[in-house]
Amino acid sequence: MLTLRKFVAPEFVFGQGALSLVGRQAAGLGVRRALVVVDPGLFAFAWPDKVRESLEQAGVDVRIFSAFSSNPRDTEVMAGVGIFVEQACDALVALGGGSAMDCAKAIGIASANRLHILKFEGVDNVPRPGPPLVCVPTTAGTGAEVSQFAAITDAARKHKVSIASKTLIPDAALIDPEVTTSLPSDITAQSGLDALTHAMEAYVSNAHGPLTDLLAEEAIRLIHRHLLRAVVAPEDLEARGGMLLASLYAGMAFSNAILGAVHAMSHSLGGLLDLPHGQCNAILLDHVVAYNYEAAAERYDQIGRLLGAAIDAQAPEAERKAAVLATLRAFKASVGLSMGLSDVGVSPECLADLAARAATDPCLLTNPRPCGVAEIETIYEKACQSGI
Ligand SMILES: [Fe+2]
């Protein structure tokens, strides 16, 4: 309880209509020309135009960048830096999910420091902060709008690089539930499981503290209450708002308590095989809980309760563990995420390489149970099968 803990979070505005404040926020930061980093899938919707209108009405010039992948690559980031400099932009606005926000964060620090983005790999390796950054998340899960992290794929090595620095915290986040109504059900479910993974990994992390516990517990409660509703009824604003709030809480929890083995293993899958982040987490989550359980049994029991299980603290540990796992698997199944790694194209020949890559990921440092290459490979093997 009295262990030293620091907590960082940006300014954010939460609620319906938050997106329309982007112009006012940018103008308040003294922005003259913003590079708006937009998820290319969003041009089918009205949101990019709304962002442009709001910025232009506030006297901010707009340039658009959307040439990046769902797992943004270093080469794409550096192309964005080229446009940012060439167009004399002085700020970034991100509109999209984790890929747009991570890409915008990366363009910011690489342009401010005149360095290649891969030079910032690791913790606290960013000498100068980037230009002002305003984030408008369109998915409920990533937490990038409040976090001090970005993940960028080194295209040559096929390796997802984690960058952690206070300079990656946006200047403002505009969190608007209405924007997420355009998300299809499968992405809603995957993003929701990403948020659940953030909350769970933060809750059992070696670096957890009272503030992150509070946020993680409430995030899990909200996800249990709202995710299925948001998947089944995409227009349900109350459910969308509940999930976006959960994502915000989980984002602040993991940004400060850090993550664990699920994210280490998921980064490896995203880098080598370019698989979607939320789906990787969803597949791996219960397998990592099965491995970690004994190292944080009471905390996992509490997670089980927040997901609706009746877990008796006096019951034998093996019984409680089985109840937590069954609850988690049933929750995944309820939102259509019971597939295994084999179902998304991971072949057994890749597992040794994936495990070696995951073993170097900094997220492992806060996993409650130590985890070497052999253990990671075994977890991958178990996660290959579907329906368990
Ligand atoms: Fe994540």
Coordinates of C-alpha atoms and ligand atoms in Angstrom, one line a residue:
M1 CA 0.0 0.0 0.0
L2 CA 2.8 2.5 0.8
T3 CA 5.2 1.4 -1.9
L4 CA 6.3 4.3 -4.0
R5 CA 4.2 4.6 -7.1
K6 CA 3.8 7.4 -9.7
F7 CA 0.8 7.9 -11.9
V8 CA 0.6 9.7 -15.2
A9 CA -2.4 10.5 -17.4
P10 CA -3.2 13.2 -20.0
E11 CA -6.0 15.7 -20.0
F12 CA -9.1 14.0 -21.5
V13 CA -12.7 14.9 -22.3
F14 CA -15.2 12.0 -22.1
G15 CA -18.7 12.1 -23.5
Q16 CA -21.0 12.4 -26.4
G17 CA -19.8 15.2 -28.7
A18 CA -16.2 15.2 -27.5
L19 CA -15.0 14.8 -31.1
S20 CA -16.4 18.2 -32.1
L21 CA -14.0 19.8 -29.6
V22 CA -10.9 18.8 -31.6
G23 CA -10.6 22.3 -33.2
R24 CA -10.9 24.1 -29.9
Q25 CA -8.3 21.8 -28.3
A26 CA -5.8 22.2 -31.1
A27 CA -6.3 26.0 -31.2
G28 CA -5.8 26.0 -27.4
L29 CA -2.4 24.3 -27.9
G30 CA -1.4 27.0 -30.4
V31 CA -1.6 24.7 -33.4
R32 CA -1.5 26.2 -36.9
R33 CA -1.2 23.2 -39.2
A34 CA -2.0 19.6 -38.0
L35 CA -1.2 16.4 -39.6
V36 CA -4.3 14.3 -39.0
V37 CA -3.4 10.6 -38.9
V38 CA -6.5 8.7 -39.9
D39 CA -7.2 5.0 -40.0
P40 CA -7.8 4.4 -43.7
G41 CA -10.9 2.3 -42.9
L42 CA -12.6 5.4 -41.5
F43 CA -13.1 7.2 -44.8
A44 CA -16.3 5.3 -45.3
F45 CA -17.7 7.2 -42.3
A46 CA -18.3 10.9 -41.5
W47 CA -15.7 11.2 -38.7
P48 CA -12.7 12.3 -40.8
D49 CA -14.7 15.1 -42.3
K50 CA -16.1 16.1 -38.9
V51 CA -12.5 16.4 -37.5
R52 CA -11.4 18.4 -40.5
E53 CA -14.4 20.8 -40.2
S54 CA -13.8 21.3 -36.5
L55 CA -10.1 22.0 -37.0
E56 CA -10.6 24.4 -40.0
Q57 CA -13.3 26.3 -38.1
A58 CA -10.8 26.9 -35.4
G59 CA -8.3 28.3 -37.9
V60 CA -6.1 25.1 -38.0
D61 CA -4.8 24.0 -41.5
V62 CA -5.3 20.2 -42.1
R63 CA -3.1 17.7 -43.8
I64 CA -4.1 14.0 -43.9
F65 CA -1.9 10.9 -43.5
S66 CA -3.4 7.4 -43.7
A67 CA -0.8 5.3 -45.4
F68 CA -0.2 2.9 -42.5
S69 CA -1.1 -0.7 -41.6
S70 CA -3.0 -2.1 -38.7
N71 CA 0.4 -3.0 -37.2
P72 CA 2.1 0.2 -38.2
R73 CA 5.6 -0.3 -39.6
D74 CA 8.7 1.8 -39.1
T75 CA 8.8 2.5 -42.8
E76 CA 5.3 3.9 -42.7
V77 CA 6.1 6.1 -39.7
M78 CA 9.2 7.5 -41.4
A79 CA 7.1 8.3 -44.5
G80 CA 4.7 10.2 -42.2
V81 CA 7.6 12.1 -40.7
G82 CA 8.6 13.1 -44.2
I83 CA 5.1 14.5 -44.8
F84 CA 5.0 16.2 -41.4
V85 CA 8.3 18.0 -42.1
E86 CA 7.7 18.8 -45.8
Q87 CA 4.2 20.2 -45.1
A88 CA 5.6 22.3 -42.1
C89 CA 3.0 20.8 -39.7
D90 CA 3.3 21.7 -36.0
A91 CA 1.0 19.2 -34.4
L92 CA -0.6 15.8 -34.8
V93 CA -4.2 14.6 -34.4
A94 CA -4.9 10.9 -34.4
L95 CA -8.3 9.5 -35.4
G96 CA -8.6 5.8 -35.2
G97 CA -7.7 2.8 -33.0
G98 CA -4.4 1.9 -31.6
S99 CA -2.6 1.8 -35.0
A100 CA -3.5 5.4 -35.8
M101 CA -2.6 6.6 -32.3
D102 CA 0.7 4.7 -32.1
C103 CA 1.6 5.9 -35.6
A104 CA 0.9 9.5 -34.7
K105 CA 2.9 9.2 -31.4
A106 CA 5.8 7.7 -33.4
I107 CA 5.7 10.4 -36.1
G108 CA 5.8 13.0 -33.3
I109 CA 8.9 11.8 -31.5
A110 CA 10.8 10.9 -34.7
S111 CA 10.2 14.3 -36.2
A112 CA 11.0 16.2 -33.0
N113 CA 14.3 14.3 -32.5
R114 CA 15.2 13.9 -36.2
L115 CA 15.9 10.3 -35.5
H116 CA 14.7 7.0 -37.0
I117 CA 11.7 5.6 -35.0
L118 CA 13.5 2.4 -34.1
K119 CA 16.1 4.4 -32.1
F120 CA 13.6 4.9 -29.3
E121 CA 13.0 1.2 -28.5
G122 CA 12.8 0.5 -24.8
V123 CA 12.0 2.6 -21.8
D124 CA 12.7 6.3 -21.5
N125 CA 14.8 6.6 -24.7
V126 CA 13.1 9.7 -26.1
P127 CA 15.3 12.8 -25.6
R128 CA 12.8 15.5 -26.7
P129 CA 9.0 15.4 -26.5
G130 CA 7.1 15.5 -29.8
P131 CA 4.8 18.3 -31.0
P132 CA 1.3 18.6 -29.5
L133 CA -0.8 15.4 -30.0
V134 CA -4.6 15.2 -29.7
C135 CA -6.1 11.6 -29.9
V136 CA -9.7 10.7 -30.9
P137 CA -10.1 6.9 -30.4
T138 CA -12.6 5.2 -32.6
T139 CA -12.3 1.8 -30.9
A140 CA -12.8 0.8 -27.3
G141 CA -9.8 -1.2 -26.2
T142 CA -6.4 0.1 -27.0
G143 CA -6.0 2.7 -24.3
A144 CA -3.4 4.4 -26.5
E145 CA -5.2 7.7 -26.0
V146 CA -4.0 7.8 -22.4
S147 CA -1.0 5.6 -22.4
Q148 CA 2.8 6.2 -22.4
F149 CA 3.4 3.4 -24.9
A150 CA 3.6 2.8 -28.7
A151 CA 4.2 -0.4 -30.6
I152 CA 5.8 -0.1 -34.0
T153 CA 6.8 -3.0 -36.3
D154 CA 10.4 -3.2 -37.5
A155 CA 9.5 -4.3 -41.0
A156 CA 13.0 -5.7 -41.8
R157 CA 13.1 -7.9 -38.6
K158 CA 9.3 -8.6 -38.5
H159 CA 9.5 -7.6 -34.9
K160 CA 7.2 -5.4 -32.9
V161 CA 9.1 -2.9 -31.0
S162 CA 7.8 -1.4 -27.7
I163 CA 8.5 2.3 -27.0
A164 CA 7.7 3.5 -23.5
S165 CA 8.1 7.2 -22.5
K166 CA 6.2 9.9 -20.8
T167 CA 6.7 11.9 -24.0
L168 CA 4.2 9.5 -25.7
I169 CA 1.3 10.6 -23.5
P170 CA -1.0 12.7 -25.7
D171 CA -1.7 16.3 -24.8
A172 CA -5.4 15.7 -24.9
A173 CA -7.8 12.8 -25.6
L174 CA -11.3 13.3 -26.9
I175 CA -13.2 10.2 -26.0
D176 CA -16.6 10.1 -27.8
P177 CA -18.9 7.0 -27.5
E178 CA -20.8 7.9 -30.7
V179 CA -17.6 7.5 -32.8
T180 CA -17.4 3.9 -31.8
T181 CA -20.9 3.0 -33.1
S182 CA -19.3 2.5 -36.6
L183 CA -17.1 -0.4 -35.3
P184 CA -18.2 -3.8 -36.6
S185 CA -19.0 -6.6 -34.1
D186 CA -15.8 -8.6 -34.6
I187 CA -13.6 -5.6 -34.0
T188 CA -15.7 -4.5 -31.1
A189 CA -15.2 -8.0 -29.5
Q190 CA -11.4 -8.0 -30.2
S191 CA -10.9 -4.5 -28.9
G192 CA -12.9 -5.3 -25.8
L193 CA -10.7 -8.3 -25.1
D194 CA -7.7 -6.0 -25.5
A195 CA -9.1 -3.8 -22.8
L196 CA -9.9 -6.8 -20.6
T197 CA -6.3 -8.0 -21.1
H198 CA -5.0 -4.5 -20.1
A199 CA -7.0 -4.5 -17.0
M200 CA -6.2 -8.0 -16.0
E201 CA -2.4 -7.7 -16.7
A202 CA -2.3 -4.4 -14.8
Y203 CA -4.2 -6.0 -11.9
V204 CA -1.8 -8.9 -11.4
S205 CA 1.3 -6.9 -12.5
N206 CA 4.3 -6.7 -10.1
A207 CA 4.0 -2.9 -10.4
H208 CA 0.4 -2.6 -9.5
G209 CA -0.7 -0.1 -6.8
P210 CA -3.9 1.2 -5.2
L211 CA -4.8 3.6 -8.0
T212 CA -4.2 1.1 -10.8
D213 CA -6.1 -1.6 -8.9
L214 CA -9.1 0.7 -8.6
L215 CA -9.1 1.4 -12.3
A216 CA -8.5 -2.2 -13.3
E217 CA -11.3 -3.6 -11.2
E218 CA -13.8 -1.1 -12.5
A219 CA -12.7 -1.7 -16.1
I220 CA -13.3 -5.5 -15.7
R221 CA -16.7 -4.8 -14.1
L222 CA -17.7 -2.5 -17.0
I223 CA -16.5 -4.9 -19.7
H224 CA -18.5 -7.7 -18.1
R225 CA -21.6 -5.5 -18.1
H226 CA -21.2 -3.9 -21.6
L227 CA -19.1 -5.8 -24.1
L228 CA -21.7 -8.4 -25.2
R229 CA -24.3 -5.6 -25.5
A230 CA -22.0 -3.6 -27.7
V231 CA -21.2 -6.6 -29.9
V232 CA -24.8 -7.6 -30.4
A233 CA -26.2 -4.0 -30.7
P234 CA -23.6 -1.7 -32.2
E235 CA -25.8 1.4 -32.0
D236 CA -26.4 0.9 -28.2
L237 CA -24.8 4.2 -27.0
E238 CA -24.9 3.2 -23.4
A239 CA -23.0 0.0 -24.0
R240 CA -20.6 1.9 -26.3
G241 CA -20.0 4.5 -23.5
G242 CA -19.5 1.7 -20.9
M243 CA -16.9 0.1 -23.1
L244 CA -15.1 3.3 -23.9
L245 CA -15.0 4.2 -20.2
A246 CA -13.7 0.6 -19.5
S247 CA -11.0 1.1 -22.1
L248 CA -10.0 4.5 -20.6
Y249 CA -9.8 3.0 -17.1
A250 CA -7.8 -0.1 -18.3
G251 CA -5.6 2.2 -20.4
M252 CA -4.7 4.3 -17.3
A253 CA -4.2 1.1 -15.3
F254 CA -1.8 -0.5 -17.7
S255 CA 0.0 2.7 -18.6
N256 CA 1.1 2.9 -15.0
A257 CA 1.2 -0.7 -13.8
I258 CA 2.5 -2.1 -17.2
L259 CA 1.5 -5.4 -18.7
G260 CA 2.5 -9.1 -18.7
A261 CA 3.1 -12.2 -20.7
V262 CA -0.1 -11.9 -22.8
H263 CA 1.2 -8.7 -24.4
A264 CA 4.7 -10.0 -24.7
M265 CA 3.4 -13.0 -26.7
S266 CA 0.9 -10.9 -28.6
H267 CA 3.5 -8.4 -29.7
S268 CA 5.6 -11.3 -31.1
L269 CA 2.6 -12.6 -33.1
G270 CA 1.8 -9.1 -34.4
G271 CA 5.3 -8.5 -35.5
L272 CA 6.1 -11.9 -37.1
L273 CA 2.7 -12.8 -38.6
D274 CA 0.9 -9.4 -38.7
L275 CA -2.1 -10.7 -36.7
P276 CA -4.6 -8.3 -35.1
H277 CA -3.5 -7.3 -31.6
G278 CA -6.9 -7.7 -29.9
Q279 CA -7.5 -11.1 -31.4
C280 CA -4.0 -12.4 -30.3
N281 CA -4.7 -11.2 -26.7
A282 CA -8.1 -12.9 -26.7
I283 CA -6.6 -16.2 -27.8
L284 CA -3.7 -16.1 -25.4
L285 CA -5.4 -14.7 -22.3
D286 CA -6.8 -17.7 -20.5
H287 CA -3.7 -19.8 -21.4
V288 CA -1.5 -17.2 -19.7
V289 CA -3.9 -17.1 -16.7
A290 CA -3.6 -20.9 -16.4
Y291 CA 0.2 -20.5 -16.3
N292 CA 0.2 -17.5 -13.9
Y293 CA -2.6 -18.4 -11.6
E294 CA -0.7 -19.7 -8.6
A295 CA 1.5 -16.6 -8.5
A296 CA -1.4 -14.3 -7.9
A297 CA -4.3 -16.6 -7.0
E298 CA -6.3 -14.2 -4.9
R299 CA -6.1 -11.5 -7.5
Y300 CA -7.2 -13.9 -10.3
D301 CA -10.1 -15.0 -8.0
Q302 CA -11.2 -11.4 -7.7
I303 CA -11.1 -11.1 -11.5
G304 CA -13.3 -14.2 -11.8
R305 CA -15.8 -12.6 -9.4
L306 CA -15.8 -9.3 -11.4
L307 CA -16.6 -11.5 -14.5
G308 CA -19.6 -12.9 -12.7
A309 CA -18.3 -16.1 -11.0
A310 CA -19.2 -17.1 -7.5
I311 CA -15.7 -18.0 -6.1
D312 CA -15.5 -19.1 -2.5
A313 CA -12.2 -17.9 -0.9
Q314 CA -12.2 -21.1 1.3
A315 CA -12.4 -23.5 -1.7
P316 CA -9.3 -25.4 -2.6
E317 CA -7.0 -23.5 -5.0
A318 CA -7.4 -25.9 -7.8
E319 CA -11.2 -25.5 -7.7
R320 CA -10.9 -21.8 -7.7
K321 CA -8.5 -21.8 -10.6
A322 CA -10.8 -24.0 -12.6
A323 CA -13.7 -21.6 -11.9
V324 CA -11.7 -18.6 -13.0
L325 CA -10.7 -20.3 -16.2
A326 CA -14.2 -21.5 -17.0
T327 CA -15.6 -18.1 -16.4
L328 CA -13.1 -16.4 -18.6
R329 CA -13.5 -19.0 -21.4
A330 CA -17.3 -18.7 -21.3
F331 CA -17.0 -14.9 -21.5
K332 CA -14.7 -15.2 -24.5
A333 CA -17.1 -17.6 -26.2
S334 CA -20.1 -15.3 -25.5
V335 CA -18.5 -12.6 -27.8
G336 CA -17.4 -15.1 -30.4
L337 CA -13.7 -15.5 -29.5
S338 CA -13.1 -19.2 -28.9
M339 CA -10.7 -19.7 -31.8
G340 CA -7.1 -21.0 -31.3
L341 CA -3.9 -19.8 -32.9
S342 CA -4.1 -22.6 -35.5
D343 CA -7.4 -21.1 -36.6
V344 CA -5.7 -17.8 -37.5
G345 CA -2.9 -19.4 -39.4
V346 CA -0.2 -20.0 -36.9
S347 CA 1.7 -23.1 -37.7
P348 CA 3.7 -25.2 -35.2
E349 CA 7.0 -24.5 -37.0
C350 CA 6.7 -20.8 -36.0
L351 CA 6.3 -21.4 -32.3
A352 CA 10.0 -21.6 -31.4
D353 CA 10.8 -18.4 -33.2
L354 CA 7.7 -16.7 -31.7
A355 CA 8.8 -17.7 -28.2
A356 CA 12.3 -16.5 -28.6
R357 CA 11.0 -13.1 -29.8
A358 CA 8.4 -12.9 -26.9
A359 CA 11.1 -13.7 -24.3
T360 CA 12.9 -10.4 -25.1
D361 CA 9.7 -8.2 -24.7
P362 CA 9.8 -5.7 -21.8
C363 CA 6.2 -6.6 -20.8
L364 CA 7.5 -9.8 -19.3
L365 CA 9.3 -7.9 -16.6
T366 CA 6.0 -7.2 -14.7
N367 CA 4.4 -10.6 -15.3
P368 CA 3.6 -12.1 -11.9
R369 CA 5.4 -15.4 -12.7
P370 CA 8.8 -15.6 -14.3
C371 CA 8.5 -16.9 -17.8
G372 CA 11.3 -18.2 -20.0
V373 CA 11.5 -19.3 -23.7
A374 CA 10.5 -22.9 -22.9
E375 CA 7.4 -21.9 -20.9
I376 CA 6.4 -19.4 -23.5
E377 CA 6.6 -22.0 -26.2
T378 CA 4.4 -24.4 -24.2
I379 CA 1.8 -21.6 -23.7
Y380 CA 1.8 -21.0 -27.5
E381 CA 1.4 -24.7 -28.1
K382 CA -1.7 -24.9 -25.8
A383 CA -3.1 -21.8 -27.4
C384 CA -2.9 -23.3 -30.9
Q385 CA -6.0 -25.5 -30.2
S386 CA -9.4 -23.9 -30.5
G387 CA -12.4 -24.2 -28.2
I388 CA -10.4 -24.5 -24.9
Ligands
FE1 FE -3.1 -4.1 -25.9

